[in-house]
């Protein structure tokens, strides 16, 4: 049963009230905080892209302070300092959301260990993300460190997606409901998509948007790779990902796997937009707005392909697959 254990008699009234207020089952508060966790992870990538694309990578020239004498931006740093400092402040918003999300599931830690560990992982990922961001500043925006910062961010997007999915559909079913070959096809698609993201990071690190500061005389270093060649190399696994997604969608239609079909359609739609944006930015000389959209869409794509993987269990939408989570069954008694 999903009931909170009684508090010791010596517990203060405030502690008792706080414990009673915390959700004992998945409710609207938990769902909202789950979505906020995912949303702000994507927003953080978008603001990080704005730092790159406005040449504000060293708008705050040091870390953890903004300057040697101030934790906040100063008028002397101008617009670049404001942009970089705003991106740093968003991390604290994420921390607050992560703490709230963790507290929203802490009473369910025995019945819903999945939500407990997912929320804890998101919370621990944020300081790791901040430290890597600080290292990127202290190393003068080394392109590999900047790229690692993006990879960590996009990994947290995947974890947040799992968190939202488990909040909505309950614990992971014990076995997949799709054929092994379809499972293999899906995980191969994940590998190809991951290669696409990594090559995209290397492509960005070789080009004009690797993460510059506002000093045109001392621009951030590049990784030394040929950006024109990397653009083509980046496109190969991207197109293969689209083809594999079409194969997953066709399989879901033939096998009548409703939830997988819906997830594959959503993923394919994101990939189509991503391809259009990617081709357009390459032909138009990498305009900042399209590059920013491309970065955010990469997060949406990762969220989409994570959802596809999650639907490999209970993908047919059968009554067993749609059965309520343990805490919901208890409420129905």
Short mmCIF file of C-alpha atoms in Angstrom, two decimals:
data_model
loop_
_atom_site.label_atom_id
_atom_site.label_comp_id
_atom_site.label_asym_id
_atom_site.label_seq_id
_atom_site.Cartn_x
_atom_site.Cartn_y
_atom_site.Cartn_z
CA UNK A 1 0.00 0.00 0.00
CA UNK A 2 1.17 3.50 -0.80
CA UNK A 3 0.76 5.00 2.64
CA UNK A 4 3.23 7.19 4.41
CA UNK A 5 4.74 5.77 7.56
CA UNK A 6 3.67 7.65 10.70
CA UNK A 7 5.95 10.35 11.95
CA UNK A 8 7.56 10.02 15.35
CA UNK A 9 5.55 11.66 18.11
CA UNK A 10 8.35 14.16 18.74
CA UNK A 11 8.20 15.49 15.17
CA UNK A 12 7.29 19.16 14.99
CA UNK A 13 3.87 20.24 13.69
CA UNK A 14 5.60 21.89 10.73
CA UNK A 15 7.33 18.61 9.80
CA UNK A 16 4.06 16.74 10.12
CA UNK A 17 2.24 19.27 7.95
CA UNK A 18 5.01 19.23 5.33
CA UNK A 19 4.94 15.44 5.15
CA UNK A 20 1.18 15.40 4.77
CA UNK A 21 1.42 18.00 1.99
CA UNK A 22 3.94 16.00 -0.05
CA UNK A 23 2.21 13.81 -2.65
CA UNK A 24 1.66 10.20 -1.65
CA UNK A 25 0.77 9.21 -5.21
CA UNK A 26 1.17 10.61 -8.70
CA UNK A 27 -1.07 13.66 -8.91
CA UNK A 28 -1.21 16.91 -10.85
CA UNK A 29 1.69 18.42 -8.90
CA UNK A 30 3.97 15.53 -9.82
CA UNK A 31 2.93 15.67 -13.47
CA UNK A 32 3.49 19.43 -13.69
CA UNK A 33 6.93 19.19 -12.08
CA UNK A 34 7.86 16.36 -14.43
CA UNK A 35 7.02 18.45 -17.46
CA UNK A 36 8.80 21.48 -15.99
CA UNK A 37 11.93 19.37 -15.50
CA UNK A 38 11.90 18.44 -19.18
CA UNK A 39 10.98 21.93 -20.37
CA UNK A 40 13.74 23.73 -18.49
CA UNK A 41 16.36 21.21 -19.61
CA UNK A 42 15.48 22.10 -23.20
CA UNK A 43 15.34 25.82 -22.40
CA UNK A 44 18.81 25.63 -20.86
CA UNK A 45 20.16 24.24 -24.14
CA UNK A 46 18.43 27.09 -25.98
CA UNK A 47 19.96 29.77 -23.75
CA UNK A 48 23.32 28.04 -23.98
CA UNK A 49 22.98 28.28 -27.74
CA UNK A 50 22.22 31.99 -27.39
CA UNK A 51 25.48 32.39 -25.47
CA UNK A 52 27.36 30.78 -28.34
CA UNK A 53 25.56 32.55 -31.13
CA UNK A 54 25.92 36.04 -29.65
CA UNK A 55 29.65 35.55 -28.97
CA UNK A 56 28.95 35.80 -25.23
CA UNK A 57 30.89 32.69 -24.23
CA UNK A 58 33.09 34.70 -21.90
CA UNK A 59 30.58 37.43 -21.14
CA UNK A 60 31.35 36.49 -17.55
CA UNK A 61 35.12 35.98 -17.87
CA UNK A 62 35.53 33.69 -14.87
CA UNK A 63 33.70 31.08 -12.80
CA UNK A 64 31.99 30.61 -10.36
CA UNK A 65 32.00 34.40 -10.03
CA UNK A 66 31.04 36.50 -13.03
CA UNK A 67 34.12 38.67 -12.51
CA UNK A 68 36.98 38.46 -10.03
CA UNK A 69 35.08 40.81 -7.71
CA UNK A 70 31.41 40.12 -8.44
CA UNK A 71 29.06 37.15 -8.62
CA UNK A 72 26.73 39.14 -10.88
CA UNK A 73 27.31 40.85 -14.18
CA UNK A 74 28.53 44.46 -14.23
CA UNK A 75 27.76 47.35 -16.60
CA UNK A 76 31.29 47.08 -18.01
CA UNK A 77 30.52 43.61 -19.35
CA UNK A 78 27.65 44.95 -21.47
CA UNK A 79 25.09 42.79 -23.24
CA UNK A 80 27.46 39.80 -23.39
CA UNK A 81 27.70 39.75 -19.61
CA UNK A 82 23.92 39.90 -19.31
CA UNK A 83 23.43 36.98 -21.72
CA UNK A 84 26.04 34.78 -20.06
CA UNK A 85 24.85 35.65 -16.54
CA UNK A 86 21.22 34.94 -17.49
CA UNK A 87 22.21 31.49 -18.73
CA UNK A 88 23.99 30.84 -15.44
CA UNK A 89 20.98 31.97 -13.44
CA UNK A 90 18.74 29.55 -15.32
CA UNK A 91 20.74 26.76 -13.68
CA UNK A 92 19.40 27.88 -10.30
CA UNK A 93 15.86 27.73 -11.67
CA UNK A 94 16.56 24.16 -12.74
CA UNK A 95 17.88 23.40 -9.27
CA UNK A 96 14.65 24.63 -7.69
CA UNK A 97 12.56 22.58 -10.12
CA UNK A 98 14.73 19.51 -9.49
CA UNK A 99 14.37 19.85 -5.72
CA UNK A 100 10.61 20.28 -6.04
CA UNK A 101 10.38 17.25 -8.35
CA UNK A 102 12.43 15.15 -5.93
CA UNK A 103 10.27 16.18 -2.97
CA UNK A 104 7.13 15.40 -4.96
CA UNK A 105 8.11 11.73 -5.24
CA UNK A 106 10.11 11.19 -2.04
CA UNK A 107 7.11 9.73 -0.17
CA UNK A 108 6.69 7.23 -3.00
CA UNK A 109 10.31 6.06 -2.88
CA UNK A 110 9.37 2.51 -1.86
CA UNK A 111 6.44 2.05 -4.23
CA UNK A 112 7.88 4.08 -7.12
CA UNK A 113 11.61 3.64 -6.90
CA UNK A 114 11.86 4.47 -10.59
CA UNK A 115 10.57 8.01 -10.04
CA UNK A 116 12.76 8.46 -6.97
CA UNK A 117 15.98 7.53 -8.77
CA UNK A 118 15.07 9.42 -11.94
CA UNK A 119 14.39 12.62 -10.00
CA UNK A 120 17.60 12.15 -8.02
CA UNK A 121 19.58 11.64 -11.25
CA UNK A 122 18.17 14.87 -12.66
CA UNK A 123 19.08 16.72 -9.50
CA UNK A 124 22.65 15.40 -9.45
CA UNK A 125 23.07 16.08 -13.15
CA UNK A 126 22.55 19.81 -12.74
CA UNK A 127 25.66 20.54 -10.62
CA UNK A 128 27.67 18.28 -12.94
CA UNK A 129 26.38 20.34 -15.83
CA UNK A 130 27.32 23.57 -14.04
CA UNK A 131 30.83 22.34 -13.27
CA UNK A 132 31.48 21.38 -16.89
CA UNK A 133 30.16 24.80 -17.94
CA UNK A 134 32.59 26.39 -15.50
CA UNK A 135 35.46 24.34 -16.87
CA UNK A 136 34.58 25.51 -20.39
CA UNK A 137 34.96 29.11 -19.19
CA UNK A 138 38.20 28.45 -17.32
CA UNK A 139 39.69 26.69 -20.38
CA UNK A 140 38.87 29.60 -22.69
CA UNK A 141 35.92 27.77 -24.31
CA UNK A 142 37.78 24.66 -25.35
CA UNK A 143 35.53 23.20 -28.09
CA UNK A 144 35.65 19.68 -26.67
CA UNK A 145 34.62 20.85 -23.21
CA UNK A 146 31.85 22.98 -24.72
CA UNK A 147 30.74 19.94 -26.70
CA UNK A 148 30.76 17.79 -23.57
CA UNK A 149 28.56 20.40 -21.91
CA UNK A 150 26.00 19.96 -24.69
CA UNK A 151 26.18 16.15 -24.50
CA UNK A 152 25.49 16.23 -20.74
CA UNK A 153 22.58 18.59 -21.30
CA UNK A 154 21.03 16.39 -23.96
CA UNK A 155 21.53 13.30 -21.76
CA UNK A 156 19.56 15.05 -19.00
CA UNK A 157 16.83 15.73 -21.56
CA UNK A 158 16.62 11.96 -22.15
CA UNK A 159 16.41 11.28 -18.39
CA UNK A 160 13.73 13.94 -17.96
CA UNK A 161 11.78 12.33 -20.81
CA UNK A 162 11.85 8.98 -19.02
CA UNK A 163 10.71 10.75 -15.84
CA UNK A 164 7.72 12.31 -17.60
CA UNK A 165 6.84 9.02 -19.33
CA UNK A 166 6.96 7.00 -16.11
CA UNK A 167 4.84 9.59 -14.35
CA UNK A 168 2.22 9.28 -17.06
CA UNK A 169 2.22 5.53 -17.74
CA UNK A 170 3.45 4.02 -14.49
CA UNK A 171 6.30 1.64 -13.78
CA UNK A 172 8.10 -0.22 -16.53
CA UNK A 173 6.32 -3.46 -17.50
CA UNK A 174 8.38 -6.60 -16.85
CA UNK A 175 8.75 -7.54 -20.52
CA UNK A 176 8.66 -5.95 -23.94
CA UNK A 177 5.59 -6.52 -26.05
CA UNK A 178 7.29 -6.29 -29.44
CA UNK A 179 9.32 -8.83 -31.44
CA UNK A 180 13.05 -9.01 -30.81
CA UNK A 181 13.88 -7.85 -34.30
CA UNK A 182 11.88 -4.65 -33.75
CA UNK A 183 13.70 -4.09 -30.45
CA UNK A 184 17.00 -4.53 -32.26
CA UNK A 185 15.93 -2.16 -35.02
CA UNK A 186 14.93 0.49 -32.48
CA UNK A 187 18.15 0.30 -30.50
CA UNK A 188 20.17 0.43 -33.72
CA UNK A 189 18.27 3.63 -34.53
CA UNK A 190 19.26 5.00 -31.12
CA UNK A 191 22.93 4.26 -31.83
CA UNK A 192 22.77 5.97 -35.23
CA UNK A 193 20.97 8.98 -33.73
CA UNK A 194 23.65 9.21 -31.01
CA UNK A 195 26.35 9.20 -33.69
CA UNK A 196 24.46 11.98 -35.46
CA UNK A 197 24.46 14.09 -32.31
CA UNK A 198 28.16 13.50 -31.58
CA UNK A 199 29.21 14.32 -35.15
CA UNK A 200 26.98 17.41 -34.95
CA UNK A 201 28.84 18.50 -31.81
CA UNK A 202 32.16 18.06 -33.61
CA UNK A 203 30.82 19.96 -36.62
CA UNK A 204 29.79 22.88 -34.42
CA UNK A 205 33.18 22.83 -32.69
CA UNK A 206 34.92 23.25 -36.03
CA UNK A 207 32.81 26.15 -37.31
CA UNK A 208 31.99 29.77 -36.57
CA UNK A 209 29.59 28.96 -33.70
CA UNK A 210 31.90 26.85 -31.57
CA UNK A 211 31.37 29.20 -28.61
CA UNK A 212 33.07 32.54 -29.04
CA UNK A 213 33.72 35.37 -26.65
CA UNK A 214 33.14 39.03 -27.48
CA UNK A 215 36.83 39.78 -28.14
CA UNK A 216 37.37 39.50 -31.89
CA UNK A 217 41.13 39.55 -31.37
CA UNK A 218 41.09 36.49 -29.11
CA UNK A 219 38.40 34.18 -30.43
CA UNK A 220 37.76 30.82 -28.85
CA UNK A 221 39.75 27.91 -30.29
CA UNK A 222 38.29 25.48 -32.83
CA UNK A 223 38.83 21.75 -32.84
CA UNK A 224 40.82 21.93 -36.07
CA UNK A 225 38.54 19.63 -38.08
CA UNK A 226 37.26 20.53 -41.54
CA UNK A 227 33.72 21.93 -41.11
CA UNK A 228 32.72 21.37 -44.76
CA UNK A 229 33.62 17.69 -44.61
CA UNK A 230 31.97 17.28 -41.22
CA UNK A 231 28.73 18.78 -42.50
CA UNK A 232 28.49 15.98 -45.04
CA UNK A 233 29.55 13.32 -42.53
CA UNK A 234 26.94 14.66 -40.09
CA UNK A 235 24.20 14.30 -42.71
CA UNK A 236 24.85 10.60 -43.40
CA UNK A 237 23.74 9.18 -40.02
CA UNK A 238 21.01 11.84 -39.90
CA UNK A 239 19.40 10.54 -43.10
CA UNK A 240 19.90 6.96 -41.94
CA UNK A 241 18.08 7.82 -38.70
CA UNK A 242 15.13 9.08 -40.73
CA UNK A 243 15.07 5.89 -42.84
CA UNK A 244 15.22 3.71 -39.72
CA UNK A 245 12.40 5.69 -38.13
CA UNK A 246 10.27 5.07 -41.22
CA UNK A 247 11.01 1.36 -40.82
CA UNK A 248 9.94 1.49 -37.15
CA UNK A 249 6.73 3.30 -38.10
CA UNK A 250 5.93 0.78 -40.85
CA UNK A 251 6.55 -2.07 -38.41
CA UNK A 252 4.28 -0.49 -35.80
CA UNK A 253 1.52 -0.09 -38.37
CA UNK A 254 1.79 -3.71 -39.57
CA UNK A 255 1.92 -5.08 -36.02
CA UNK A 256 -0.85 -2.74 -34.85
CA UNK A 257 1.21 -1.25 -32.04
CA UNK A 258 -0.73 1.92 -31.37
CA UNK A 259 1.49 3.66 -28.85
CA UNK A 260 4.66 2.87 -30.78
CA UNK A 261 3.04 4.11 -33.98
CA UNK A 262 2.15 7.43 -32.36
CA UNK A 263 5.65 7.83 -30.91
CA UNK A 264 7.27 7.02 -34.27
CA UNK A 265 5.05 9.54 -36.09
CA UNK A 266 6.07 12.24 -33.61
CA UNK A 267 9.75 11.38 -33.98
CA UNK A 268 9.54 11.33 -37.76
CA UNK A 269 7.88 14.76 -37.76
CA UNK A 270 10.70 16.22 -35.65
CA UNK A 271 13.31 14.61 -37.89
CA UNK A 272 11.68 16.06 -41.01
CA UNK A 273 11.80 19.58 -39.56
CA UNK A 274 15.35 19.00 -38.35
CA UNK A 275 16.47 17.94 -41.83
CA UNK A 276 14.89 21.04 -43.40
CA UNK A 277 16.53 23.32 -40.84
CA UNK A 278 19.89 21.55 -41.17
CA UNK A 279 19.97 21.79 -44.96
CA UNK A 280 18.78 25.39 -44.88
CA UNK A 281 21.40 26.55 -42.38
CA UNK A 282 24.16 24.89 -44.39
CA UNK A 283 23.07 26.56 -47.62
CA UNK A 284 22.44 29.97 -46.03
CA UNK A 285 25.82 30.23 -44.35
CA UNK A 286 24.82 29.14 -40.82
CA UNK A 287 22.54 32.00 -39.75
CA UNK A 288 22.36 32.25 -35.97
CA UNK A 289 18.58 31.77 -35.69
CA UNK A 290 18.56 28.53 -37.67
CA UNK A 291 21.54 27.20 -35.72
CA UNK A 292 19.67 27.90 -32.48
CA UNK A 293 16.54 26.13 -33.77
CA UNK A 294 18.70 23.19 -34.88
CA UNK A 295 20.16 22.85 -31.36
CA UNK A 296 16.75 22.92 -29.66
CA UNK A 297 15.32 20.46 -32.17
CA UNK A 298 18.18 18.09 -31.33
CA UNK A 299 16.83 18.01 -27.77
CA UNK A 300 13.29 17.39 -29.01
CA UNK A 301 14.60 14.61 -31.26
CA UNK A 302 16.37 12.93 -28.33
CA UNK A 303 13.18 13.19 -26.28
CA UNK A 304 11.27 11.67 -29.18
CA UNK A 305 13.57 8.72 -29.72
CA UNK A 306 13.67 8.09 -25.96
CA UNK A 307 9.87 7.89 -26.04
CA UNK A 308 10.03 5.39 -28.89
CA UNK A 309 12.32 3.16 -26.84
CA UNK A 310 10.04 3.42 -23.82
CA UNK A 311 7.03 2.29 -25.87
CA UNK A 312 8.72 -1.02 -26.67
CA UNK A 313 7.11 -2.16 -23.45
CA UNK A 314 3.30 -2.04 -23.50
CA UNK A 315 3.44 -0.69 -27.04
CA UNK A 316 0.13 -2.23 -28.09
CA UNK A 317 -2.03 -0.23 -25.70
CA UNK A 318 -3.68 -3.43 -24.46
CA UNK A 319 -5.67 -3.43 -21.21
CA UNK A 320 -2.70 -4.96 -19.40
CA UNK A 321 -0.42 -2.33 -20.82
CA UNK A 322 -2.74 0.43 -19.75
CA UNK A 323 -3.35 -0.91 -16.24
CA UNK A 324 -2.92 1.74 -13.55
CA UNK A 325 0.20 2.07 -11.51
CA UNK A 326 0.22 0.50 -8.03
CA UNK A 327 -0.60 3.74 -6.24
CA UNK A 328 -3.53 4.37 -8.61
CA UNK A 329 -4.94 0.88 -7.97
CA UNK A 330 -4.78 1.55 -4.27
CA UNK A 331 -6.74 4.76 -4.69
CA UNK A 332 -9.40 2.89 -6.66
CA UNK A 333 -10.09 0.42 -3.80
#
